[in-house]
XYZ file of C-alpha atoms in Angstrom:
753
model
C 31.466 -1.690 -59.972
C 28.105 -2.859 -58.394
C 29.724 -5.170 -55.896
C 32.406 -2.596 -55.109
C 29.692 -0.005 -54.230
C 27.873 -2.617 -52.087
C 31.176 -3.364 -50.236
C 31.756 0.405 -49.580
C 28.147 0.817 -48.217
C 28.549 -2.201 -45.939
C 31.925 -1.076 -44.749
C 30.544 2.334 -43.875
C 27.603 0.815 -42.062
C 29.946 -1.374 -40.116
C 32.216 1.565 -39.147
C 29.120 3.553 -38.129
C 27.799 0.804 -35.964
C 31.198 0.395 -34.362
C 31.429 4.092 -33.697
C 28.057 4.177 -32.047
C 28.223 4.281 -28.319
C 27.376 0.974 -26.559
C 26.183 1.228 -22.966
C 28.253 -0.937 -20.790
C 28.703 -1.659 -17.030
C 32.131 -3.027 -16.043
C 34.472 -2.979 -13.077
C 36.020 0.288 -14.361
C 32.982 1.764 -15.990
C 30.108 3.152 -13.998
C 26.448 2.471 -14.829
C 24.726 5.015 -17.212
C 22.633 7.562 -15.375
C 19.100 8.629 -16.356
C 17.349 11.623 -14.762
C 13.578 11.416 -14.349
C 11.231 14.372 -14.230
C 8.051 14.507 -12.204
C 5.091 15.253 -14.402
C 1.924 17.262 -13.374
C -0.032 16.457 -16.512
C -1.988 13.364 -17.282
C -0.558 10.747 -19.683
C -2.857 9.015 -22.064
C -1.744 5.409 -22.707
C -2.278 5.366 -26.506
C 1.146 4.773 -28.029
C 1.387 8.469 -29.134
C 4.238 10.347 -27.346
C 2.687 13.842 -27.635
C 2.454 14.655 -23.885
C 4.744 17.336 -22.618
C 6.378 14.890 -20.159
C 7.675 12.748 -23.029
C 8.887 15.736 -25.012
C 10.961 16.792 -22.014
C 12.069 13.353 -20.975
C 15.706 12.185 -21.456
C 16.116 9.975 -24.578
C 17.875 6.720 -23.693
C 18.960 4.678 -26.685
C 22.138 3.158 -28.066
C 20.928 -0.458 -27.742
C 23.531 -3.101 -28.459
C 23.133 -6.684 -29.819
C 23.063 -9.686 -27.605
C 22.160 -12.069 -30.365
C 23.499 -13.031 -32.872
C 26.668 -11.344 -31.503
C 27.229 -9.123 -28.478
C 29.881 -6.715 -29.814
C 27.849 -4.611 -32.257
C 25.248 -1.892 -32.024
C 21.663 -2.920 -32.549
C 20.391 -3.000 -36.162
C 17.104 -1.633 -35.012
C 17.735 0.838 -32.162
C 15.224 1.607 -29.419
C 14.483 4.718 -27.412
C 13.317 4.637 -23.785
C 11.717 7.521 -21.843
C 10.788 7.724 -18.142
C 8.705 10.022 -15.996
C 6.537 9.744 -12.857
C 3.905 11.325 -10.769
C 2.412 10.767 -7.289
C 0.738 7.488 -8.260
C 2.575 5.871 -11.215
C 6.017 5.161 -12.708
C 5.812 5.625 -16.524
C 7.818 3.987 -19.227
C 7.685 4.667 -22.947
C 9.641 3.038 -25.690
C 10.035 3.727 -29.462
C 11.252 0.515 -31.213
C 12.623 1.019 -34.701
C 12.427 -1.732 -37.426
C 12.853 -1.947 -41.190
C 9.012 -2.020 -41.857
C 5.672 -2.438 -40.137
C 5.748 -6.248 -40.582
C 5.732 -6.914 -36.836
C 5.371 -10.491 -35.707
C 3.575 -11.598 -32.583
C 2.464 -15.019 -31.367
C -1.010 -13.842 -30.280
C -2.714 -11.262 -28.133
C -2.480 -13.408 -24.990
C -0.917 -12.180 -21.789
C 2.414 -13.604 -20.705
C 3.481 -14.349 -24.242
C 6.921 -15.927 -24.858
C 9.841 -13.545 -25.458
C 11.595 -15.443 -28.109
C 8.606 -15.801 -30.528
C 7.398 -12.231 -30.582
C 8.477 -8.666 -31.444
C 8.486 -7.265 -27.967
C 10.379 -5.161 -25.419
C 11.041 -5.940 -21.785
C 11.869 -3.663 -18.816
C 13.647 -4.795 -15.646
C 13.373 -2.703 -12.470
C 15.509 -3.364 -9.362
C 13.684 -1.124 -6.899
C 15.868 -2.067 -3.867
C 19.146 -1.660 -5.789
C 20.397 -4.969 -4.343
C 21.165 -6.814 -7.620
C 19.126 -9.651 -6.260
C 15.439 -9.185 -7.098
C 13.617 -7.231 -9.798
C 10.261 -6.704 -11.393
C 9.753 -7.402 -15.105
C 7.170 -5.773 -17.395
C 6.871 -6.239 -21.139
C 4.768 -5.380 -24.136
C 4.500 -6.287 -27.762
C 3.496 -4.083 -30.797
C -0.172 -5.129 -30.375
C -0.341 -4.064 -26.760
C -0.310 -7.571 -25.218
C 1.439 -7.514 -21.852
C 3.577 -9.751 -19.668
C 4.997 -9.475 -16.166
C 7.267 -11.537 -14.004
C 9.397 -11.580 -10.895
C 13.150 -11.991 -11.083
C 15.031 -13.529 -8.201
C 18.560 -14.867 -7.307
C 20.184 -12.072 -9.242
C 18.600 -13.252 -12.507
C 21.643 -15.594 -12.883
C 19.901 -18.826 -13.836
C 16.810 -19.780 -15.854
C 14.745 -20.695 -12.819
C 15.199 -17.084 -11.545
C 12.339 -16.049 -13.793
C 8.715 -16.509 -12.515
C 6.106 -15.439 -15.106
C 3.128 -16.560 -12.886
C 3.091 -13.306 -10.965
C 0.209 -11.011 -11.821
C -0.739 -7.510 -10.585
C -2.342 -4.281 -11.504
C -0.755 -2.119 -14.185
C -1.681 -0.617 -17.494
C -0.297 0.010 -20.977
C -0.856 0.214 -24.652
C 0.980 0.083 -28.035
C 0.662 1.581 -31.495
C 2.218 0.494 -34.708
C 3.702 2.927 -37.213
C 5.441 2.535 -40.674
C 8.957 1.624 -39.440
C 8.664 1.562 -35.653
C 6.219 0.860 -32.810
C 5.557 2.644 -29.584
C 4.453 1.440 -26.203
C 3.481 3.318 -23.018
C 3.267 1.672 -19.566
C 1.870 3.017 -16.311
C 3.011 1.062 -13.263
C 1.340 2.070 -10.040
C 3.722 2.492 -7.100
C 1.277 0.443 -5.073
C 1.960 -2.561 -7.424
C 5.644 -2.750 -6.631
C 7.724 -2.802 -3.400
C 10.496 -0.230 -2.808
C 12.234 1.631 -0.028
C 10.422 4.769 1.034
C 12.674 7.793 0.330
C 14.587 6.063 -2.474
C 16.161 8.501 -4.950
C 17.167 5.994 -7.606
C 16.394 2.472 -8.982
C 18.471 0.201 -11.179
C 17.094 -0.503 -14.662
C 17.691 -2.440 -17.931
C 15.742 -3.306 -21.076
C 15.991 -5.976 -23.704
C 14.121 -6.350 -26.979
C 13.406 -9.024 -29.554
C 13.375 -7.692 -33.067
C 12.037 -10.373 -35.404
C 12.701 -8.403 -38.642
C 16.333 -7.737 -37.862
C 16.655 -11.168 -36.269
C 18.382 -9.875 -33.253
C 18.009 -9.507 -29.494
C 19.303 -6.166 -28.207
C 19.751 -4.643 -24.716
C 20.076 -1.203 -23.437
C 23.043 -2.167 -21.106
C 25.284 -4.544 -23.059
C 25.235 -8.084 -21.715
C 27.981 -10.633 -22.592
C 26.556 -13.737 -24.271
C 27.798 -16.041 -21.536
C 25.279 -14.352 -19.162
C 21.474 -14.603 -19.505
C 19.441 -11.588 -20.424
C 17.950 -10.940 -16.969
C 21.331 -10.936 -15.181
C 20.945 -8.081 -12.651
C 24.615 -7.117 -12.718
C 24.217 -5.360 -15.985
C 21.901 -2.384 -15.307
C 21.865 1.348 -15.492
C 20.420 3.816 -12.871
C 17.369 6.035 -13.111
C 17.414 9.012 -10.732
C 14.165 10.565 -9.437
C 13.782 14.333 -9.377
C 12.539 13.965 -5.752
C 12.881 11.115 -3.254
C 9.896 8.599 -3.397
C 7.339 8.987 -0.725
C 5.205 6.150 0.764
C 2.508 5.396 -1.812
C -0.337 6.236 0.659
C -3.030 3.854 1.803
C -2.290 0.563 0.011
C -5.073 -1.957 0.701
C -6.452 -4.320 -1.992
C -9.353 -6.654 -1.551
C -9.696 -9.403 -4.085
C -12.995 -11.385 -3.400
C -14.140 -14.263 -5.562
C -17.292 -16.207 -6.043
C -17.599 -19.529 -7.824
C -20.293 -21.942 -8.822
C -20.043 -25.320 -10.564
C -21.277 -28.791 -11.281
C -19.173 -31.985 -10.821
C -19.684 -35.664 -10.999
C -17.457 -38.567 -10.087
C -18.609 -41.494 -12.201
C -16.446 -43.951 -10.344
C -18.287 -43.162 -7.119
C -21.287 -45.556 -7.208
C -23.063 -43.505 -4.575
C -23.324 -40.474 -6.929
C -26.362 -40.700 -9.141
C -26.091 -37.294 -10.705
C -24.100 -34.076 -10.899
C -23.210 -32.393 -7.626
C -23.685 -28.633 -7.437
C -21.188 -26.459 -5.499
C -21.127 -22.763 -4.523
C -18.123 -21.191 -2.914
C -16.698 -17.756 -2.125
C -13.593 -16.292 -0.449
C -10.881 -13.909 -1.300
C -7.518 -12.362 -0.707
C -6.382 -9.094 0.810
C -3.136 -7.176 0.297
C -2.216 -4.663 2.900
C 0.817 -2.422 2.417
C 2.383 -2.038 5.932
C 5.048 0.144 4.277
C 6.331 0.708 0.804
C 8.609 -2.315 1.192
C 6.653 -4.691 3.485
C 3.277 -6.311 2.622
C 0.757 -8.362 4.376
C -1.275 -10.883 2.395
C -4.346 -12.600 3.734
C -6.460 -15.324 2.138
C -9.733 -17.049 3.194
C -10.931 -20.167 1.460
C -8.782 -19.674 -1.667
C -9.960 -21.368 -4.782
C -7.456 -22.361 -7.495
C -9.886 -23.949 -9.967
C -8.733 -21.502 -12.720
C -5.051 -22.495 -12.432
C -3.874 -24.070 -15.643
C -3.595 -27.866 -15.487
C -0.133 -29.478 -15.237
C 1.467 -30.985 -18.300
C 1.619 -34.647 -17.842
C 4.861 -36.669 -18.440
C 5.781 -40.266 -19.089
C 7.483 -41.233 -15.778
C 10.281 -43.694 -16.374
C 12.402 -42.498 -13.447
C 12.785 -44.149 -10.020
C 11.998 -40.843 -8.228
C 9.223 -38.291 -7.838
C 8.864 -35.693 -10.647
C 8.827 -31.933 -9.835
C 5.866 -29.737 -10.933
C 6.193 -25.968 -10.559
C 3.974 -23.731 -8.430
C 1.261 -21.815 -10.438
C -1.023 -20.480 -7.732
C -1.043 -16.668 -7.401
C -1.093 -16.467 -3.638
C 2.134 -18.250 -3.201
C 4.115 -16.362 -5.885
C 5.041 -12.977 -4.371
C 8.397 -13.235 -2.705
C 8.252 -16.975 -3.395
C 12.020 -16.928 -3.826
C 12.523 -15.830 -0.277
C 10.959 -19.105 0.918
C 11.857 -21.487 -1.911
C 15.411 -20.773 -3.121
C 17.137 -22.692 -0.286
C 19.096 -25.810 -1.325
C 18.800 -27.077 -4.795
C 16.191 -28.605 -7.143
C 16.290 -32.093 -5.505
C 17.074 -30.923 -1.971
C 14.551 -28.115 -1.268
C 13.297 -27.738 2.380
C 10.160 -25.796 1.290
C 7.979 -26.535 -1.793
C 4.681 -24.576 -1.679
C 2.796 -27.149 -3.676
C 2.864 -29.471 -0.689
C 0.230 -27.093 0.749
C -3.313 -27.643 -0.460
C -2.520 -30.061 -3.277
C -2.786 -33.773 -3.418
C -2.595 -36.287 -6.301
C -5.438 -38.213 -7.877
C -3.954 -41.677 -8.159
C -6.309 -42.786 -10.911
C -5.616 -39.957 -13.352
C -2.142 -38.778 -12.245
C -3.514 -35.169 -12.061
C -2.968 -32.931 -9.022
C -6.177 -32.061 -7.244
C -7.011 -29.277 -4.870
C -7.263 -29.868 -1.095
C -9.198 -27.058 0.631
C -7.191 -24.349 2.322
C -9.230 -22.706 5.122
C -7.084 -19.553 5.022
C -3.615 -18.148 5.692
C -1.448 -15.020 6.066
C 1.973 -14.001 4.791
C 4.017 -11.000 5.576
C 7.029 -10.363 3.396
C 9.309 -7.657 2.206
C 12.262 -5.556 3.382
C 12.857 -4.192 6.820
C 16.075 -2.399 5.957
C 18.405 -2.026 2.953
C 20.027 -5.359 3.777
C 17.370 -7.364 5.622
C 14.505 -9.171 3.808
C 11.962 -11.176 5.838
C 8.989 -13.432 5.232
C 6.539 -15.324 7.418
C 3.667 -17.510 6.204
C 0.986 -19.516 7.982
C -1.616 -21.742 6.308
C -4.395 -24.063 7.550
C -5.764 -26.810 5.397
C -8.942 -28.926 5.663
C -8.772 -32.689 6.532
C -8.970 -35.108 3.624
C -10.657 -38.322 4.574
C -10.113 -40.086 1.267
C -6.354 -39.793 1.634
C -6.478 -40.278 5.505
C -5.044 -36.819 6.176
C -6.024 -34.640 9.119
C -6.041 -30.792 9.216
C -2.540 -29.483 8.994
C -1.050 -26.080 9.967
C 1.895 -24.944 7.913
C 4.276 -22.256 9.153
C 7.327 -20.947 7.225
C 9.718 -18.298 8.260
C 12.600 -16.947 6.139
C 15.123 -14.117 6.217
C 18.084 -13.054 4.167
C 20.667 -10.517 5.126
C 22.925 -8.941 2.505
C 26.669 -9.200 3.191
C 28.742 -7.096 0.763
C 27.487 -6.307 -2.768
C 26.158 -9.721 -3.946
C 26.488 -12.060 -1.027
C 23.842 -12.849 1.523
C 23.024 -15.159 4.369
C 19.658 -16.922 4.467
C 17.703 -18.606 7.349
C 14.608 -20.771 7.018
C 12.290 -22.569 9.461
C 9.493 -24.855 8.227
C 6.850 -26.373 10.553
C 4.055 -28.821 9.580
C 1.788 -29.599 12.486
C -1.124 -32.039 12.516
C -4.303 -30.673 14.055
C -7.047 -32.832 15.564
C -5.264 -35.974 14.554
C -7.644 -38.339 16.377
C -9.467 -40.651 14.075
C -6.801 -40.642 11.397
C -4.016 -43.163 10.693
C -0.963 -43.284 13.038
C 1.269 -43.194 9.922
C 0.912 -39.410 9.963
C 3.494 -37.714 12.140
C 2.255 -35.121 14.606
C 4.816 -32.623 13.353
C 7.677 -32.240 10.835
C 10.188 -29.382 11.166
C 13.158 -28.169 9.100
C 15.627 -25.441 10.125
C 18.361 -24.241 7.704
C 21.070 -21.711 7.054
C 22.617 -20.823 3.702
C 25.330 -18.547 2.454
C 25.129 -17.280 -1.138
C 28.016 -15.713 -2.993
C 28.411 -13.625 -6.177
C 31.421 -11.614 -7.079
C 31.305 -8.114 -8.441
C 32.953 -9.160 -11.736
C 30.317 -11.968 -12.167
C 32.954 -14.689 -12.469
C 32.057 -16.578 -9.332
C 28.746 -17.501 -7.869
C 27.413 -20.261 -5.683
C 26.096 -21.183 -2.220
C 26.439 -23.544 0.585
C 23.780 -24.666 3.075
C 23.184 -26.858 6.115
C 19.788 -28.013 7.208
C 18.426 -30.130 10.074
C 15.074 -32.044 10.502
C 13.220 -32.220 13.804
C 10.783 -35.153 13.759
C 9.257 -37.353 16.426
C 10.921 -40.529 15.212
C 14.274 -41.834 16.387
C 15.761 -42.119 12.873
C 19.381 -41.149 12.369
C 20.726 -38.783 9.693
C 18.335 -35.844 10.160
C 20.468 -33.390 8.245
C 21.312 -32.202 4.747
C 24.190 -30.184 3.262
C 24.632 -28.684 -0.174
C 27.410 -26.699 -1.831
C 27.622 -25.371 -5.463
C 30.319 -23.162 -6.788
C 30.490 -21.965 -10.453
C 33.280 -20.079 -12.240
C 32.191 -18.553 -15.616
C 34.221 -16.704 -18.230
C 33.296 -16.088 -21.809
C 34.376 -19.420 -23.207
C 34.864 -21.546 -20.110
C 32.588 -22.491 -17.218
C 33.611 -24.745 -14.298
C 31.110 -26.014 -11.695
C 31.498 -28.086 -8.573
C 28.459 -29.412 -6.676
C 28.076 -31.776 -3.829
C 25.234 -32.699 -1.465
C 24.783 -34.868 1.570
C 21.146 -35.919 2.524
C 20.719 -38.049 5.603
C 18.226 -40.918 5.771
C 16.205 -38.989 8.443
C 15.917 -35.756 6.573
C 12.149 -35.905 6.296
C 11.222 -32.630 4.664
C 7.457 -33.284 4.320
C 6.896 -29.733 3.097
C 9.901 -29.767 0.789
C 10.999 -31.616 -2.335
C 13.639 -34.253 -1.492
C 13.086 -37.293 -3.772
C 16.201 -39.002 -2.690
C 17.813 -39.520 0.787
C 20.747 -41.363 2.482
C 23.197 -40.213 -0.192
C 26.476 -38.384 -0.690
C 26.488 -36.923 -4.255
C 29.372 -35.315 -6.089
C 28.849 -33.669 -9.465
C 31.549 -31.545 -11.245
C 30.973 -30.061 -14.707
C 32.999 -28.272 -17.312
C 31.561 -26.380 -20.321
C 33.319 -24.761 -23.211
C 31.688 -22.225 -25.589
C 32.635 -20.578 -28.919
C 30.911 -17.446 -30.306
C 31.645 -16.975 -33.953
C 31.591 -13.358 -35.096
C 30.066 -14.217 -38.503
C 28.590 -17.089 -40.488
C 25.540 -19.251 -39.843
C 26.481 -20.336 -36.336
C 26.020 -18.000 -33.340
C 27.269 -20.409 -30.692
C 29.014 -23.826 -30.267
C 29.083 -25.361 -26.846
C 30.164 -28.677 -25.352
C 29.997 -29.865 -21.769
C 31.078 -32.804 -19.712
C 29.764 -33.744 -16.308
C 30.419 -36.579 -13.908
C 28.080 -37.723 -11.098
C 28.848 -40.200 -8.303
C 26.389 -41.051 -5.564
C 27.410 -42.925 -2.424
C 25.132 -44.601 0.071
C 25.528 -43.255 3.585
C 24.041 -46.453 5.135
C 21.911 -44.711 7.743
C 18.688 -46.492 6.650
C 17.778 -50.181 7.157
C 18.599 -51.063 3.543
C 21.679 -53.375 3.594
C 21.816 -54.156 -0.262
C 24.867 -51.869 -0.482
C 27.637 -51.549 2.192
C 27.839 -48.228 4.001
C 29.589 -45.504 1.954
C 29.733 -47.756 -1.066
C 29.150 -46.457 -4.580
C 25.364 -46.556 -5.351
C 25.353 -44.892 -8.697
C 27.779 -43.209 -11.089
C 27.221 -41.479 -14.411
C 28.787 -39.389 -17.157
C 26.974 -36.899 -19.415
C 28.428 -35.360 -22.567
C 26.625 -32.752 -24.570
C 27.139 -30.840 -27.808
C 24.949 -27.840 -28.759
C 24.911 -25.670 -31.903
C 22.861 -22.400 -32.039
C 22.316 -20.898 -35.505
C 21.802 -17.295 -36.436
C 18.442 -18.235 -37.986
C 17.282 -19.271 -34.437
C 17.534 -23.035 -35.064
C 19.257 -25.200 -32.483
C 20.666 -28.712 -32.542
C 21.618 -30.787 -29.607
C 23.278 -34.152 -29.013
C 23.520 -35.797 -25.667
C 25.047 -39.079 -24.364
C 24.171 -40.235 -20.836
C 25.774 -43.249 -19.103
C 24.512 -44.418 -15.756
C 25.515 -47.496 -13.654
C 23.459 -48.021 -10.523
C 22.106 -50.523 -8.044
C 18.456 -50.824 -7.389
C 17.677 -50.370 -3.712
C 13.974 -51.426 -4.015
C 11.882 -53.395 -6.450
C 10.996 -51.386 -9.460
C 8.985 -51.442 -12.683
C 10.247 -48.761 -15.118
C 7.250 -49.011 -17.329
C 4.701 -48.872 -14.493
C 2.281 -50.955 -16.518
C 3.261 -54.534 -15.721
C 1.363 -56.917 -13.364
C 2.157 -56.425 -9.640
C 4.246 -59.601 -9.679
C 6.601 -58.463 -12.485
C 9.397 -56.092 -11.455
C 13.174 -55.653 -11.332
C 14.375 -56.965 -8.008
C 16.277 -54.846 -5.474
C 20.024 -55.503 -5.543
C 20.240 -55.853 -9.346
C 22.894 -53.668 -11.031
C 22.113 -51.965 -14.321
C 23.947 -49.871 -16.890
C 21.854 -47.437 -18.898
C 23.440 -45.820 -22.001
C 21.049 -43.382 -23.752
C 21.778 -41.189 -26.786
C 19.542 -38.330 -27.355
C 19.349 -35.940 -30.397
C 17.064 -32.953 -30.793
C 16.472 -30.142 -33.226
C 14.430 -26.970 -32.705
C 13.340 -24.585 -35.520
C 12.734 -20.851 -35.378
C 9.868 -20.145 -33.031
C 9.096 -16.818 -34.815
C 7.792 -18.558 -37.963
C 4.171 -19.410 -38.755
C 4.971 -23.038 -38.359
C 7.720 -24.354 -36.156
C 8.631 -27.655 -34.529
C 10.786 -29.305 -31.951
C 11.808 -32.991 -32.438
C 13.992 -35.387 -30.407
C 15.004 -39.000 -30.565
C 16.346 -41.271 -27.823
C 17.668 -44.784 -27.967
C 19.970 -47.107 -25.934
C 20.309 -49.643 -23.204
C 17.726 -49.386 -20.507
C 17.449 -51.592 -17.366
C 18.902 -54.590 -19.100
C 16.764 -54.046 -22.196
C 16.279 -51.419 -24.798
C 14.478 -48.108 -25.013
C 13.498 -46.155 -28.124
C 11.807 -42.780 -27.778
C 10.632 -40.186 -30.258
C 8.862 -36.905 -29.538
C 7.766 -33.894 -31.460
C 5.968 -30.645 -30.848
C 4.616 -28.818 -33.975
C 2.879 -25.417 -33.661
C 0.943 -23.438 -36.134
C 0.346 -19.725 -35.394
C -2.569 -17.723 -36.751
C -1.199 -14.234 -36.084
C -2.349 -12.479 -34.014
C -5.344 -14.545 -32.843
C -3.821 -17.745 -31.554
C -2.042 -20.986 -32.203
C -2.564 -24.688 -32.264
C 0.038 -27.185 -31.306
C 0.311 -30.906 -30.725
C 2.978 -32.524 -28.515
C 3.510 -36.314 -29.073
C 5.923 -38.589 -27.150
C 6.280 -42.220 -27.891
C 8.347 -44.629 -25.804
C 8.983 -48.290 -26.699
C 10.563 -50.298 -23.921
C 11.575 -53.868 -24.139
C 12.888 -55.486 -20.997
C 13.904 -59.134 -20.535
C 11.226 -61.705 -19.886
C 8.708 -61.842 -18.208
C 8.274 -58.135 -18.930
C 5.700 -57.343 -21.649
C 7.015 -54.814 -24.141
C 5.735 -51.258 -23.338
C 4.336 -48.914 -25.931
C 3.698 -45.677 -24.064
C 2.064 -42.780 -25.764
C 1.555 -39.181 -24.493
C -0.325 -36.992 -26.914
C -1.249 -33.458 -26.036
C -3.063 -31.233 -28.570
C -3.467 -27.618 -27.401
C -5.524 -24.746 -28.783
C -4.960 -21.107 -27.749
C -7.249 -18.467 -29.080
C -7.041 -14.828 -28.177
C -10.172 -13.089 -29.340
C -8.819 -9.836 -27.946
C -6.356 -8.656 -25.302
C -9.095 -9.348 -22.782
C -10.648 -12.567 -24.023
C -8.714 -15.867 -24.056
C -9.708 -19.439 -24.692
C -7.357 -22.463 -24.006
C -8.242 -26.071 -24.663
C -5.676 -28.643 -23.572
C -6.144 -32.392 -24.249
C -3.784 -34.993 -22.817
C -3.900 -38.698 -23.662
C -1.553 -40.771 -21.445
C -1.375 -44.504 -21.915
C 0.914 -44.958 -18.893
C -1.836 -43.843 -16.490
C -4.639 -44.968 -18.904
C -6.317 -41.587 -18.886
C -7.652 -39.006 -21.342
C -8.104 -35.537 -19.912
C -9.707 -32.499 -21.419
C -9.339 -29.002 -19.782
C -10.932 -25.930 -21.362
C -10.565 -22.546 -19.828
C -12.198 -19.248 -20.976
C -10.884 -16.063 -19.401
C -12.363 -12.534 -19.661
C -10.160 -9.856 -17.956
C -12.871 -7.263 -17.686
C -10.799 -4.917 -15.472
C -7.158 -4.773 -14.396
C -6.248 -7.964 -12.525
C -10.037 -8.833 -12.475
C -11.299 -11.892 -14.311
C -14.297 -14.003 -15.155
C -13.416 -17.708 -15.769
C -15.354 -20.667 -17.105
C -13.407 -23.945 -16.756
C -14.514 -27.306 -18.052
C -12.590 -30.454 -17.178
C -13.272 -34.184 -18.094
C -11.223 -37.386 -17.496
C -11.804 -40.649 -19.173
C -10.563 -44.132 -18.405
C -8.894 -45.408 -21.632
C -8.871 -49.210 -20.817
C -10.648 -50.959 -23.675
C -12.952 -52.843 -21.521
C -13.707 -49.994 -19.148
C -13.622 -46.957 -21.424
C -15.825 -44.222 -19.948
C -15.855 -41.005 -17.985
C -14.107 -40.935 -14.709
C -15.098 -37.420 -13.575
C -16.429 -34.287 -15.107
C -16.876 -30.743 -13.974
C -17.657 -27.213 -15.032
C -16.841 -24.252 -12.854
C -17.586 -20.462 -13.241
C -15.496 -18.078 -11.163
C -15.518 -14.302 -10.822
C -12.564 -12.373 -9.273
C -12.504 -8.670 -8.705
C -9.501 -6.499 -7.573
C -10.695 -3.562 -5.454
C -8.311 -0.817 -4.185
C -9.299 0.933 -1.076
């Protein structure tokens, strides 16, 4: 009888959840509509919805599951409310849960979505299904914000580095929590006179072990896909937000010493100042100015063990380059990008492997929308000369535009110019100019089955080299179970994109892929997926390298992959990679051998690597990620093991350690390589305004131990005081000692005029 009663209760619950309305957007079903009221009363951001504006606001609920399944109503529903006044757009949410045992990673800003109880709001202010603003909050009032580009269709469409002025707070109750957000109209860009925006929300509920969304999103699409959004209608069309000028000055002081410079007998003091300005030309167009920008507070890059033949990509983290960054940086693909902002004002310390700042005198950028369909951007930057690297002053100019064609298609244009200034006295190896012009057509169908793009770019350089062009095409067809992708690119030998990221040239590459997914409706597994991809690279023969005949096969490879995602948030992955290629230049994969020991150009190798990985639930107090690699490697053997283990002390921080070990044994005369990369990290959030991060990286490949400690006090919205300590040590046994050391204090204040 007991089990019979339980069955009846579960059956009734199931029927009830099925009967609950699920908000959907389909080809035949219009987006849900929400009507917003203008409020004349002040709203106190305290997590208590007692203001008259919230009492009268429309209740928007009926969240549905995205994980572990996408066909049921949410176990813990959420209610969203909106209102606005002359200055702010307000959002409130009431998030239900079985109890008050809410779980958060810490109080830090820009927390991770998957490891916290939290709710996220997406706002498409231009209604173009291309770009959106993201704001989020957890039960303890910690905030996060980001920019969404490219329709939110891929993982790299999410940029969490964006930061701006807004406010909010949360309060926890017995079986729910409430958050309130106030987003100034001056913080976001929108069309003056707009009467509606597109909107969606998604939430991670740790207690119910579910991810839910306001507008239902099929599992084959990612959470931030901008196709799946409702509409919020304003009581009155939005006016221009008035004078919109922000001045963000900074002042910094520090002590540094380079112990490898014999001419330095002690610490060198430094004092600096500069700042940024943001000027709203209109509600949708903004002018950004910067003078002597200082990026000393930017978090240090994570080092990697580089066993590849080509340059490794590191993402942009500097605030000035982030707003509308997709407008300039989304052309081409990851390894054929005509503009990469990190080429401006950043160089690499060859002794430590760390990126170091090169002084930027100043710059300006204007970006935004000129009309419903036309989005434009223009940027100009001037850098200081760098005698140590034999680099003169450079002027960088980038112009980009995109025009919307149809509902989800657009045409993009880009022009990049790098010009040497006062080149006299520097090496002749530096070209006086380097220019790239490109056009790109991007597609996306209304039913979200097809997406892709095709582009053509040309380089204009002073040399007479041939092959000054590049072409890229990618088309993807996605249904619930099946995805098909075709990608090819042609990069000429003369395509010198000095301000881009193009690690490989003189190639024709073809890369098709097929992926199949299964979403069980019950059981311990939430998703099975398998994929198979093939890659062939042909040498165009436009350079002077005659090791391979023109249009001959330079490299071919096959990758097969199996993934299992479990309903308890664990994940397992197995991957097999096979590559057969010809070396076009001498190469040492380990990068630790004597200069006379290397693999010779012209040799042919077959690498077969098997990789297995397992990740546990990131919501737990202790979680880990482990992986193992082994196989044939450049005529020898490679064995690799890696693990990241994290302990969370909720809600005040976490400590983690990332360890990667590579053992590489190549034929004589190579010495076996034991390469270690160990990176302990400590994150402490004393409060929602005080943060401390210490990051240690020990890298035997570059024989360096680095320490970076950063304290941040956010004493006012978007205003910070930083203290940053950095230290680098040479880890060679006979030379162990400090390479360089520094401490910097920086004060930044955001002032609205």
